[in-house]
Amino acid sequence: MPAPARRAVSRHQGLFALFGGPLAWFLQLDVNFALATQPCYLDNERLSSPRLNHDWSEPAMIGILIAATAIALLATLSAWRAYQRSKTEDTGDHRHLMEVGGGRTRFLAFWGICFGAGSALVIVLTAVAFFVLPRCAG
């Protein structure tokens, strides 16, 4: 049986609320790793500082960090709204809820809040590491 509050949250909003934060973190991590390390190598030899003509990569990394944080926070907000809209879902015994499909929308919205906020936190921690650690040393 379908979840009773499924119409309170659109499919796109539900997907964004649940996966937007983790996907933003994943893309930020991968793209910024490439931008941070690529200028530090020349023919498989590690350099002590970034190569010339790669000055654009640092502002690009900061922009990606800001964009990923914003996306994760928007996903968290979207999940919070879905959680608020699905307040009317049934409560009660777990056997009853399983049979009527009650609570699914609210359950997924709750995990969207957790995933989005957690992803935003991890992205901010990555930003701290970006500013504290030397770029090509090590």
mmCIF file of N, CA and C in Angstrom:
data_model
loop_
_atom_site.group_PDB
_atom_site.id
_atom_site.type_symbol
_atom_site.label_atom_id
_atom_site.label_comp_id
_atom_site.label_asym_id
_atom_site.label_seq_id
_atom_site.Cartn_x
_atom_site.Cartn_y
_atom_site.Cartn_z
ATOM 1 N N MET A 1 0.845 -1.178 0.000
ATOM 2 C CA MET A 1 0.000 0.000 0.000
ATOM 3 C C MET A 1 0.896 1.250 0.000
ATOM 4 N N PRO A 2 0.593 2.260 -0.784
ATOM 5 C CA PRO A 2 1.402 3.474 -0.830
ATOM 6 C C PRO A 2 1.356 4.253 0.483
ATOM 7 N N ALA A 3 2.396 5.051 0.696
ATOM 8 C CA ALA A 3 2.463 5.890 1.900
ATOM 9 C C ALA A 3 1.358 6.940 1.839
ATOM 10 N N PRO A 4 0.645 7.188 2.935
ATOM 11 C CA PRO A 4 -0.469 8.131 2.933
ATOM 12 C C PRO A 4 -0.065 9.576 2.612
ATOM 13 N N ALA A 5 1.121 9.995 3.007
ATOM 14 C CA ALA A 5 1.530 11.398 2.795
ATOM 15 C C ALA A 5 2.406 11.556 1.561
ATOM 16 N N ARG A 6 2.368 10.583 0.658
ATOM 17 C CA ARG A 6 3.256 10.641 -0.505
ATOM 18 C C ARG A 6 2.968 11.839 -1.405
ATOM 19 N N ARG A 7 1.748 12.336 -1.416
ATOM 20 C CA ARG A 7 1.409 13.483 -2.265
ATOM 21 C C ARG A 7 1.849 14.808 -1.646
ATOM 22 N N ALA A 8 2.224 14.802 -0.381
ATOM 23 C CA ALA A 8 2.683 16.024 0.290
ATOM 24 C C ALA A 8 4.079 16.418 -0.185
ATOM 25 N N VAL A 9 4.815 15.458 -0.747
ATOM 26 C CA VAL A 9 6.190 15.693 -1.200
ATOM 27 C C VAL A 9 6.318 15.146 -2.613
ATOM 28 N N SER A 10 6.753 15.996 -3.546
ATOM 29 C CA SER A 10 6.914 15.524 -4.923
ATOM 30 C C SER A 10 8.099 14.562 -5.009
ATOM 31 N N ARG A 11 8.119 13.781 -6.036
ATOM 32 C CA ARG A 11 9.194 12.808 -6.229
ATOM 33 C C ARG A 11 10.544 13.515 -6.364
ATOM 34 N N HIS A 12 10.566 14.613 -7.127
ATOM 35 C CA HIS A 12 11.825 15.345 -7.313
ATOM 36 C C HIS A 12 12.314 15.952 -5.999
ATOM 37 N N GLN A 13 11.391 16.505 -5.230
ATOM 38 C CA GLN A 13 11.779 17.083 -3.946
ATOM 39 C C GLN A 13 12.300 15.995 -3.014
ATOM 40 N N GLY A 14 11.646 14.864 -3.005
ATOM 41 C CA GLY A 14 12.088 13.763 -2.160
ATOM 42 C C GLY A 14 13.472 13.260 -2.533
ATOM 43 N N LEU A 15 13.717 13.118 -3.836
ATOM 44 C CA LEU A 15 15.036 12.669 -4.284
ATOM 45 C C LEU A 15 16.124 13.687 -3.950
ATOM 46 N N PHE A 16 15.822 14.972 -4.189
ATOM 47 C CA PHE A 16 16.798 16.011 -3.868
ATOM 48 C C PHE A 16 17.050 16.072 -2.365
ATOM 49 N N ALA A 17 15.991 15.971 -1.577
ATOM 50 C CA ALA A 17 16.136 16.040 -0.123
ATOM 51 C C ALA A 17 16.980 14.883 0.410
ATOM 52 N N LEU A 18 16.828 13.719 -0.168
ATOM 53 C CA LEU A 18 17.527 12.538 0.323
ATOM 54 C C LEU A 18 18.957 12.433 -0.212
ATOM 55 N N PHE A 19 19.159 12.755 -1.495
ATOM 56 C CA PHE A 19 20.460 12.526 -2.120
ATOM 57 C C PHE A 19 21.237 13.783 -2.486
ATOM 58 N N GLY A 20 20.641 14.964 -2.364
ATOM 59 C CA GLY A 20 21.313 16.204 -2.766
ATOM 60 C C GLY A 20 22.576 16.484 -1.982
ATOM 61 N N GLY A 21 22.526 16.362 -0.666
ATOM 62 C CA GLY A 21 23.696 16.630 0.170
ATOM 63 C C GLY A 21 24.835 15.657 -0.076
ATOM 64 N N PRO A 22 24.579 14.340 -0.010
ATOM 65 C CA PRO A 22 25.669 13.396 -0.266
ATOM 66 C C PRO A 22 26.248 13.511 -1.675
ATOM 67 N N LEU A 23 25.408 13.773 -2.659
ATOM 68 C CA LEU A 23 25.911 13.927 -4.022
ATOM 69 C C LEU A 23 26.777 15.187 -4.151
ATOM 70 N N ALA A 24 26.369 16.281 -3.514
ATOM 71 C CA ALA A 24 27.174 17.513 -3.527
ATOM 72 C C ALA A 24 28.522 17.269 -2.867
ATOM 73 N N TRP A 25 28.539 16.550 -1.757
ATOM 74 C CA TRP A 25 29.797 16.243 -1.085
ATOM 75 C C TRP A 25 30.686 15.371 -1.959
ATOM 76 N N PHE A 26 30.106 14.336 -2.573
ATOM 77 C CA PHE A 26 30.865 13.431 -3.428
ATOM 78 C C PHE A 26 31.508 14.182 -4.598
ATOM 79 N N LEU A 27 30.722 15.017 -5.263
ATOM 80 C CA LEU A 27 31.262 15.775 -6.399
ATOM 81 C C LEU A 27 32.316 16.786 -5.951
ATOM 82 N N GLN A 28 32.065 17.469 -4.821
ATOM 83 C CA GLN A 28 33.042 18.422 -4.295
ATOM 84 C C GLN A 28 34.351 17.713 -3.983
ATOM 85 N N LEU A 29 34.275 16.563 -3.355
ATOM 86 C CA LEU A 29 35.474 15.825 -2.978
ATOM 87 C C LEU A 29 36.267 15.393 -4.208
ATOM 88 N N ASP A 30 35.592 14.849 -5.195
ATOM 89 C CA ASP A 30 36.275 14.367 -6.394
ATOM 90 C C ASP A 30 36.864 15.497 -7.234
ATOM 91 N N VAL A 31 36.064 16.523 -7.496
ATOM 92 C CA VAL A 31 36.533 17.621 -8.350
ATOM 93 C C VAL A 31 37.649 18.399 -7.658
ATOM 94 N N ASN A 32 37.482 18.693 -6.371
ATOM 95 C CA ASN A 32 38.522 19.441 -5.667
ATOM 96 C C ASN A 32 39.799 18.629 -5.496
ATOM 97 N N PHE A 33 39.687 17.322 -5.371
ATOM 98 C CA PHE A 33 40.896 16.494 -5.312
ATOM 99 C C PHE A 33 41.673 16.622 -6.618
ATOM 100 N N ALA A 34 40.973 16.556 -7.732
ATOM 101 C CA ALA A 34 41.639 16.697 -9.024
ATOM 102 C C ALA A 34 42.255 18.086 -9.178
ATOM 103 N N LEU A 35 41.521 19.117 -8.797
ATOM 104 C CA LEU A 35 42.042 20.485 -8.923
ATOM 105 C C LEU A 35 43.207 20.743 -7.969
ATOM 106 N N ALA A 36 43.210 20.119 -6.815
ATOM 107 C CA ALA A 36 44.270 20.342 -5.843
ATOM 108 C C ALA A 36 45.551 19.598 -6.191
ATOM 109 N N THR A 37 45.439 18.412 -6.762
ATOM 110 C CA THR A 37 46.635 17.601 -6.994
ATOM 111 C C THR A 37 47.220 17.730 -8.390
ATOM 112 N N GLN A 38 46.415 17.982 -9.388
ATOM 113 C CA GLN A 38 46.912 18.019 -10.766
ATOM 114 C C GLN A 38 48.032 19.044 -10.967
ATOM 115 N N PRO A 39 47.924 20.264 -10.433
ATOM 116 C CA PRO A 39 49.023 21.225 -10.611
ATOM 117 C C PRO A 39 50.283 20.891 -9.814
ATOM 118 N N CYS A 40 50.234 19.897 -8.947
ATOM 119 C CA CYS A 40 51.373 19.538 -8.101
ATOM 120 C C CYS A 40 52.260 18.457 -8.714
ATOM 121 N N TYR A 41 51.922 17.995 -9.899
ATOM 122 C CA TYR A 41 52.702 16.941 -10.538
ATOM 123 C C TYR A 41 53.120 17.361 -11.935
ATOM 124 N N LEU A 42 54.334 16.961 -12.295
ATOM 125 C CA LEU A 42 54.855 17.182 -13.637
ATOM 126 C C LEU A 42 55.533 15.891 -14.061
ATOM 127 N N ASP A 43 54.962 15.195 -15.019
ATOM 128 C CA ASP A 43 55.503 13.917 -15.491
ATOM 129 C C ASP A 43 55.744 12.934 -14.350
ATOM 130 N N ASN A 44 54.744 12.716 -13.540
ATOM 131 C CA ASN A 44 54.776 11.790 -12.406
ATOM 132 C C ASN A 44 55.785 12.176 -11.329
ATOM 133 N N GLU A 45 56.257 13.387 -11.340
ATOM 134 C CA GLU A 45 57.175 13.875 -10.312
ATOM 135 C C GLU A 45 56.451 14.922 -9.476
ATOM 136 N N ARG A 46 56.489 14.721 -8.169
ATOM 137 C CA ARG A 46 55.785 15.631 -7.265
ATOM 138 C C ARG A 46 56.574 16.922 -7.103
ATOM 139 N N LEU A 47 55.851 18.042 -7.193
ATOM 140 C CA LEU A 47 56.457 19.362 -7.039
ATOM 141 C C LEU A 47 56.188 19.886 -5.629
ATOM 142 N N SER A 48 56.997 20.838 -5.180
ATOM 143 C CA SER A 48 56.794 21.408 -3.846
ATOM 144 C C SER A 48 55.773 22.536 -3.852
ATOM 145 N N SER A 49 55.459 23.085 -5.012
ATOM 146 C CA SER A 49 54.436 24.120 -5.143
ATOM 147 C C SER A 49 53.718 23.923 -6.477
ATOM 148 N N PRO A 50 52.523 24.464 -6.612
ATOM 149 C CA PRO A 50 51.771 24.280 -7.865
ATOM 150 C C PRO A 50 52.515 24.866 -9.072
ATOM 151 N N ARG A 51 52.326 24.223 -10.217
ATOM 152 C CA ARG A 51 52.931 24.714 -11.461
ATOM 153 C C ARG A 51 52.395 26.089 -11.810
ATOM 154 N N LEU A 52 53.154 26.817 -12.587
ATOM 155 C CA LEU A 52 52.724 28.126 -13.062
ATOM 156 C C LEU A 52 51.504 27.957 -13.964
ATOM 157 N N ASN A 53 50.737 28.998 -14.118
ATOM 158 C CA ASN A 53 49.530 29.032 -14.948
ATOM 159 C C ASN A 53 48.396 28.155 -14.396
ATOM 160 N N HIS A 54 48.484 27.791 -13.139
ATOM 161 C CA HIS A 54 47.395 27.056 -12.493
ATOM 162 C C HIS A 54 46.833 27.841 -11.317
ATOM 163 N N ASP A 55 46.993 29.148 -11.355
ATOM 164 C CA ASP A 55 46.493 30.009 -10.284
ATOM 165 C C ASP A 55 44.963 29.986 -10.199
ATOM 166 N N TRP A 56 44.305 29.661 -11.285
ATOM 167 C CA TRP A 56 42.846 29.648 -11.334
ATOM 168 C C TRP A 56 42.251 28.496 -10.520
ATOM 169 N N SER A 57 43.055 27.460 -10.263
ATOM 170 C CA SER A 57 42.483 26.272 -9.615
ATOM 171 C C SER A 57 42.094 26.535 -8.154
ATOM 172 N N GLU A 58 42.828 27.385 -7.453
ATOM 173 C CA GLU A 58 42.484 27.648 -6.054
ATOM 174 C C GLU A 58 41.154 28.391 -5.911
ATOM 175 N N PRO A 59 40.910 29.480 -6.665
ATOM 176 C CA PRO A 59 39.577 30.109 -6.584
ATOM 177 C C PRO A 59 38.458 29.171 -7.060
ATOM 178 N N ALA A 60 38.760 28.314 -8.028
ATOM 179 C CA ALA A 60 37.752 27.349 -8.486
ATOM 180 C C ALA A 60 37.399 26.373 -7.361
ATOM 181 N N MET A 61 38.398 25.941 -6.607
ATOM 182 C CA MET A 61 38.144 25.028 -5.487
ATOM 183 C C MET A 61 37.297 25.703 -4.410
ATOM 184 N N ILE A 62 37.566 26.960 -4.136
ATOM 185 C CA ILE A 62 36.772 27.696 -3.143
ATOM 186 C C ILE A 62 35.334 27.842 -3.625
ATOM 187 N N GLY A 63 35.168 28.156 -4.906
ATOM 188 C CA GLY A 63 33.818 28.267 -5.474
ATOM 189 C C GLY A 63 33.060 26.958 -5.396
ATOM 190 N N ILE A 64 33.729 25.854 -5.649
ATOM 191 C CA ILE A 64 33.088 24.538 -5.572
ATOM 192 C C ILE A 64 32.707 24.219 -4.132
ATOM 193 N N LEU A 65 33.574 24.562 -3.179
ATOM 194 C CA LEU A 65 33.247 24.356 -1.759
ATOM 195 C C LEU A 65 31.996 25.134 -1.362
ATOM 196 N N ILE A 66 31.917 26.381 -1.792
ATOM 197 C CA ILE A 66 30.757 27.216 -1.464
ATOM 198 C C ILE A 66 29.493 26.660 -2.110
ATOM 199 N N ALA A 67 29.596 26.287 -3.392
ATOM 200 C CA ALA A 67 28.430 25.745 -4.103
ATOM 201 C C ALA A 67 27.963 24.428 -3.488
ATOM 202 N N ALA A 68 28.898 23.547 -3.145
ATOM 203 C CA ALA A 68 28.528 22.258 -2.554
ATOM 204 C C ALA A 68 27.878 22.452 -1.187
ATOM 205 N N THR A 69 28.400 23.396 -0.394
ATOM 206 C CA THR A 69 27.796 23.675 0.908
ATOM 207 C C THR A 69 26.374 24.203 0.737
ATOM 208 N N ALA A 70 26.200 25.097 -0.227
ATOM 209 C CA ALA A 70 24.868 25.653 -0.475
ATOM 210 C C ALA A 70 23.890 24.561 -0.918
ATOM 211 N N ILE A 71 24.326 23.665 -1.786
ATOM 212 C CA ILE A 71 23.456 22.579 -2.251
ATOM 213 C C ILE A 71 23.085 21.658 -1.091
ATOM 214 N N ALA A 72 24.058 21.318 -0.237
ATOM 215 C CA ALA A 72 23.774 20.448 0.908
ATOM 216 C C ALA A 72 22.800 21.120 1.871
ATOM 217 N N LEU A 73 22.964 22.419 2.099
ATOM 218 C CA LEU A 73 22.042 23.124 2.990
ATOM 219 C C LEU A 73 20.649 23.245 2.370
ATOM 220 N N LEU A 74 20.573 23.447 1.061
ATOM 221 C CA LEU A 74 19.271 23.481 0.384
ATOM 222 C C LEU A 74 18.584 22.115 0.447
ATOM 223 N N ALA A 75 19.350 21.051 0.311
ATOM 224 C CA ALA A 75 18.774 19.709 0.429
ATOM 225 C C ALA A 75 18.253 19.479 1.847
ATOM 226 N N THR A 76 18.992 19.974 2.843
ATOM 227 C CA THR A 76 18.541 19.854 4.230
ATOM 228 C C THR A 76 17.246 20.627 4.447
ATOM 229 N N LEU A 77 17.187 21.840 3.910
ATOM 230 C CA LEU A 77 15.966 22.643 4.016
ATOM 231 C C LEU A 77 14.792 21.957 3.318
ATOM 232 N N SER A 78 15.042 21.395 2.153
ATOM 233 C CA SER A 78 13.995 20.684 1.424
ATOM 234 C C SER A 78 13.499 19.473 2.220
ATOM 235 N N ALA A 79 14.428 18.758 2.843
ATOM 236 C CA ALA A 79 14.044 17.614 3.670
ATOM 237 C C ALA A 79 13.257 18.066 4.899
ATOM 238 N N TRP A 80 13.659 19.182 5.490
ATOM 239 C CA TRP A 80 12.939 19.710 6.651
ATOM 240 C C TRP A 80 11.503 20.071 6.278
ATOM 241 N N ARG A 81 11.333 20.702 5.120
ATOM 242 C CA ARG A 81 9.982 21.049 4.658
ATOM 243 C C ARG A 81 9.145 19.795 4.409
ATOM 244 N N ALA A 82 9.762 18.789 3.810
ATOM 245 C CA ALA A 82 9.044 17.531 3.576
ATOM 246 C C ALA A 82 8.667 16.878 4.905
ATOM 247 N N TYR A 83 9.553 16.973 5.868
ATOM 248 C CA TYR A 83 9.272 16.422 7.196
ATOM 249 C C TYR A 83 8.089 17.131 7.835
ATOM 250 N N GLN A 84 8.045 18.446 7.694
ATOM 251 C CA GLN A 84 6.941 19.219 8.266
ATOM 252 C C GLN A 84 5.622 18.911 7.555
ATOM 253 N N ARG A 85 5.666 18.743 6.229
ATOM 254 C CA ARG A 85 4.438 18.464 5.473
ATOM 255 C C ARG A 85 3.900 17.062 5.717
ATOM 256 N N SER A 86 4.758 16.157 6.159
ATOM 257 C CA SER A 86 4.302 14.781 6.363
ATOM 258 C C SER A 86 3.980 14.499 7.833
ATOM 259 N N LYS A 87 3.734 15.532 8.609
ATOM 260 C CA LYS A 87 3.395 15.371 10.031
ATOM 261 C C LYS A 87 2.117 14.563 10.238
ATOM 262 N N THR A 88 1.235 14.586 9.280
ATOM 263 C CA THR A 88 -0.074 13.950 9.444
ATOM 264 C C THR A 88 -0.045 12.449 9.213
ATOM 265 N N GLU A 89 1.098 11.895 8.880
ATOM 266 C CA GLU A 89 1.143 10.456 8.661
ATOM 267 C C GLU A 89 0.794 9.721 9.952
ATOM 268 N N ASP A 90 0.250 8.559 9.771
ATOM 269 C CA ASP A 90 -0.220 7.766 10.909
ATOM 270 C C ASP A 90 0.883 7.492 11.921
ATOM 271 N N THR A 91 0.467 7.362 13.143
ATOM 272 C CA THR A 91 1.353 6.911 14.211
ATOM 273 C C THR A 91 0.707 5.708 14.854
ATOM 274 N N GLY A 92 1.480 4.936 15.532
ATOM 275 C CA GLY A 92 0.903 3.794 16.226
ATOM 276 C C GLY A 92 1.828 2.602 16.204
ATOM 277 N N ASP A 93 1.233 1.444 16.392
ATOM 278 C CA ASP A 93 1.953 0.185 16.448
ATOM 279 C C ASP A 93 2.688 -0.065 15.122
ATOM 280 N N HIS A 94 3.892 -0.634 15.188
ATOM 281 C CA HIS A 94 4.661 -0.876 13.974
ATOM 282 C C HIS A 94 3.982 -1.857 13.024
ATOM 283 N N ARG A 95 3.228 -2.807 13.537
ATOM 284 C CA ARG A 95 2.535 -3.753 12.650
ATOM 285 C C ARG A 95 1.462 -3.031 11.830
ATOM 286 N N HIS A 96 0.743 -2.144 12.486
ATOM 287 C CA HIS A 96 -0.284 -1.366 11.800
ATOM 288 C C HIS A 96 0.363 -0.437 10.754
ATOM 289 N N LEU A 97 1.439 0.216 11.136
ATOM 290 C CA LEU A 97 2.090 1.145 10.216
ATOM 291 C C LEU A 97 2.654 0.429 8.998
ATOM 292 N N MET A 98 3.172 -0.770 9.184
ATOM 293 C CA MET A 98 3.705 -1.519 8.044
ATOM 294 C C MET A 98 2.602 -1.900 7.071
ATOM 295 N N GLU A 99 1.445 -2.239 7.579
ATOM 296 C CA GLU A 99 0.345 -2.647 6.715
ATOM 297 C C GLU A 99 -0.246 -1.476 5.940
ATOM 298 N N VAL A 100 -0.316 -0.300 6.545
ATOM 299 C CA VAL A 100 -0.913 0.843 5.850
ATOM 300 C C VAL A 100 0.138 1.697 5.143
ATOM 301 N N GLY A 101 1.417 1.406 5.324
ATOM 302 C CA GLY A 101 2.470 2.181 4.675
ATOM 303 C C GLY A 101 2.683 3.532 5.329
ATOM 304 N N GLY A 102 2.219 3.719 6.539
ATOM 305 C CA GLY A 102 2.336 5.005 7.227
ATOM 306 C C GLY A 102 3.763 5.282 7.660
ATOM 307 N N GLY A 103 4.154 6.543 7.556
ATOM 308 C CA GLY A 103 5.451 6.966 8.054
ATOM 309 C C GLY A 103 6.589 6.926 7.065
ATOM 310 N N ARG A 104 6.394 6.360 5.869
ATOM 311 C CA ARG A 104 7.495 6.253 4.910
ATOM 312 C C ARG A 104 8.010 7.605 4.459
ATOM 313 N N THR A 105 7.101 8.502 4.111
ATOM 314 C CA THR A 105 7.502 9.822 3.633
ATOM 315 C C THR A 105 8.241 10.565 4.732
ATOM 316 N N ARG A 106 7.730 10.505 5.924
ATOM 317 C CA ARG A 106 8.362 11.168 7.071
ATOM 318 C C ARG A 106 9.716 10.531 7.392
ATOM 319 N N PHE A 107 9.809 9.224 7.300
ATOM 320 C CA PHE A 107 11.055 8.505 7.543
ATOM 321 C C PHE A 107 12.130 8.944 6.560
ATOM 322 N N LEU A 108 11.781 8.992 5.266
ATOM 323 C CA LEU A 108 12.760 9.412 4.263
ATOM 324 C C LEU A 108 13.132 10.880 4.424
ATOM 325 N N ALA A 109 12.180 11.715 4.807
ATOM 326 C CA ALA A 109 12.476 13.127 5.047
ATOM 327 C C ALA A 109 13.433 13.278 6.230
ATOM 328 N N PHE A 110 13.223 12.492 7.274
ATOM 329 C CA PHE A 110 14.126 12.538 8.430
ATOM 330 C C PHE A 110 15.550 12.191 8.020
ATOM 331 N N TRP A 111 15.700 11.129 7.223
ATOM 332 C CA TRP A 111 17.045 10.752 6.785
ATOM 333 C C TRP A 111 17.615 11.756 5.813
ATOM 334 N N GLY A 112 16.769 12.438 5.056
ATOM 335 C CA GLY A 112 17.242 13.524 4.201
ATOM 336 C C GLY A 112 17.838 14.655 5.028
ATOM 337 N N ILE A 113 17.201 14.971 6.160
ATOM 338 C CA ILE A 113 17.746 15.989 7.065
ATOM 339 C C ILE A 113 19.113 15.547 7.580
ATOM 340 N N CYS A 114 19.209 14.309 8.011
ATOM 341 C CA CYS A 114 20.485 13.792 8.535
ATOM 342 C C CYS A 114 21.573 13.782 7.467
ATOM 343 N N PHE A 115 21.252 13.281 6.274
ATOM 344 C CA PHE A 115 22.245 13.214 5.202
ATOM 345 C C PHE A 115 22.669 14.608 4.739
ATOM 346 N N GLY A 116 21.702 15.509 4.587
ATOM 347 C CA GLY A 116 22.024 16.858 4.121
ATOM 348 C C GLY A 116 22.865 17.632 5.115
ATOM 349 N N ALA A 117 22.472 17.600 6.379
ATOM 350 C CA ALA A 117 23.233 18.322 7.408
ATOM 351 C C ALA A 117 24.603 17.684 7.607
ATOM 352 N N GLY A 118 24.655 16.377 7.594
ATOM 353 C CA GLY A 118 25.951 15.698 7.721
ATOM 354 C C GLY A 118 26.874 16.003 6.564
ATOM 355 N N SER A 119 26.318 16.046 5.359
ATOM 356 C CA SER A 119 27.129 16.374 4.184
ATOM 357 C C SER A 119 27.635 17.812 4.249
ATOM 358 N N ALA A 120 26.779 18.732 4.676
ATOM 359 C CA ALA A 120 27.216 20.127 4.822
ATOM 360 C C ALA A 120 28.346 20.229 5.839
ATOM 361 N N LEU A 121 28.245 19.497 6.932
ATOM 362 C CA LEU A 121 29.292 19.510 7.952
ATOM 363 C C LEU A 121 30.606 18.963 7.395
ATOM 364 N N VAL A 122 30.542 17.865 6.667
ATOM 365 C CA VAL A 122 31.752 17.270 6.094
ATOM 366 C C VAL A 122 32.375 18.205 5.063
ATOM 367 N N ILE A 123 31.565 18.886 4.285
ATOM 368 C CA ILE A 123 32.093 19.831 3.299
ATOM 369 C C ILE A 123 32.801 20.983 4.005
ATOM 370 N N VAL A 124 32.226 21.486 5.086
ATOM 371 C CA VAL A 124 32.865 22.568 5.850
ATOM 372 C C VAL A 124 34.182 22.079 6.456
ATOM 373 N N LEU A 125 34.215 20.852 6.967
ATOM 374 C CA LEU A 125 35.466 20.300 7.496
ATOM 375 C C LEU A 125 36.515 20.152 6.403
ATOM 376 N N THR A 126 36.094 19.800 5.204
ATOM 377 C CA THR A 126 37.006 19.740 4.070
ATOM 378 C C THR A 126 37.558 21.129 3.764
ATOM 379 N N ALA A 127 36.721 22.146 3.886
ATOM 380 C CA ALA A 127 37.167 23.525 3.657
ATOM 381 C C ALA A 127 38.223 23.928 4.681
ATOM 382 N N VAL A 128 38.044 23.510 5.926
ATOM 383 C CA VAL A 128 39.042 23.817 6.960
ATOM 384 C C VAL A 128 40.375 23.184 6.577
ATOM 385 N N ALA A 129 40.347 21.930 6.167
ATOM 386 C CA ALA A 129 41.573 21.249 5.746
ATOM 387 C C ALA A 129 42.204 21.949 4.541
ATOM 388 N N PHE A 130 41.378 22.431 3.655
ATOM 389 C CA PHE A 130 41.873 23.136 2.465
ATOM 390 C C PHE A 130 42.678 24.373 2.854
ATOM 391 N N PHE A 131 42.236 25.097 3.872
ATOM 392 C CA PHE A 131 42.926 26.319 4.276
ATOM 393 C C PHE A 131 44.087 26.063 5.243
ATOM 394 N N VAL A 132 44.091 24.934 5.930
ATOM 395 C CA VAL A 132 45.120 24.678 6.937
ATOM 396 C C VAL A 132 46.316 23.905 6.354
ATOM 397 N N LEU A 133 46.046 22.921 5.504
ATOM 398 C CA LEU A 133 47.110 22.070 4.997
ATOM 399 C C LEU A 133 47.798 22.686 3.777
ATOM 400 N N PRO A 134 49.116 22.484 3.658
ATOM 401 C CA PRO A 134 49.810 22.972 2.459
ATOM 402 C C PRO A 134 49.364 22.178 1.227
ATOM 403 N N ARG A 135 49.321 22.843 0.109
ATOM 404 C CA ARG A 135 48.724 22.251 -1.083
ATOM 405 C C ARG A 135 49.563 21.127 -1.696
ATOM 406 N N CYS A 136 50.819 21.342 -1.929
ATOM 407 C CA CYS A 136 51.630 20.336 -2.629
ATOM 408 C C CYS A 136 52.678 19.670 -1.732
ATOM 409 N N ALA A 137 52.808 20.092 -0.515
ATOM 410 C CA ALA A 137 53.838 19.525 0.353
ATOM 411 C C ALA A 137 53.460 18.125 0.778
ATOM 412 N N GLY A 138 54.458 17.370 1.095
ATOM 413 C CA GLY A 138 54.193 16.055 1.654
ATOM 414 C C GLY A 138 54.652 14.967 0.813
#
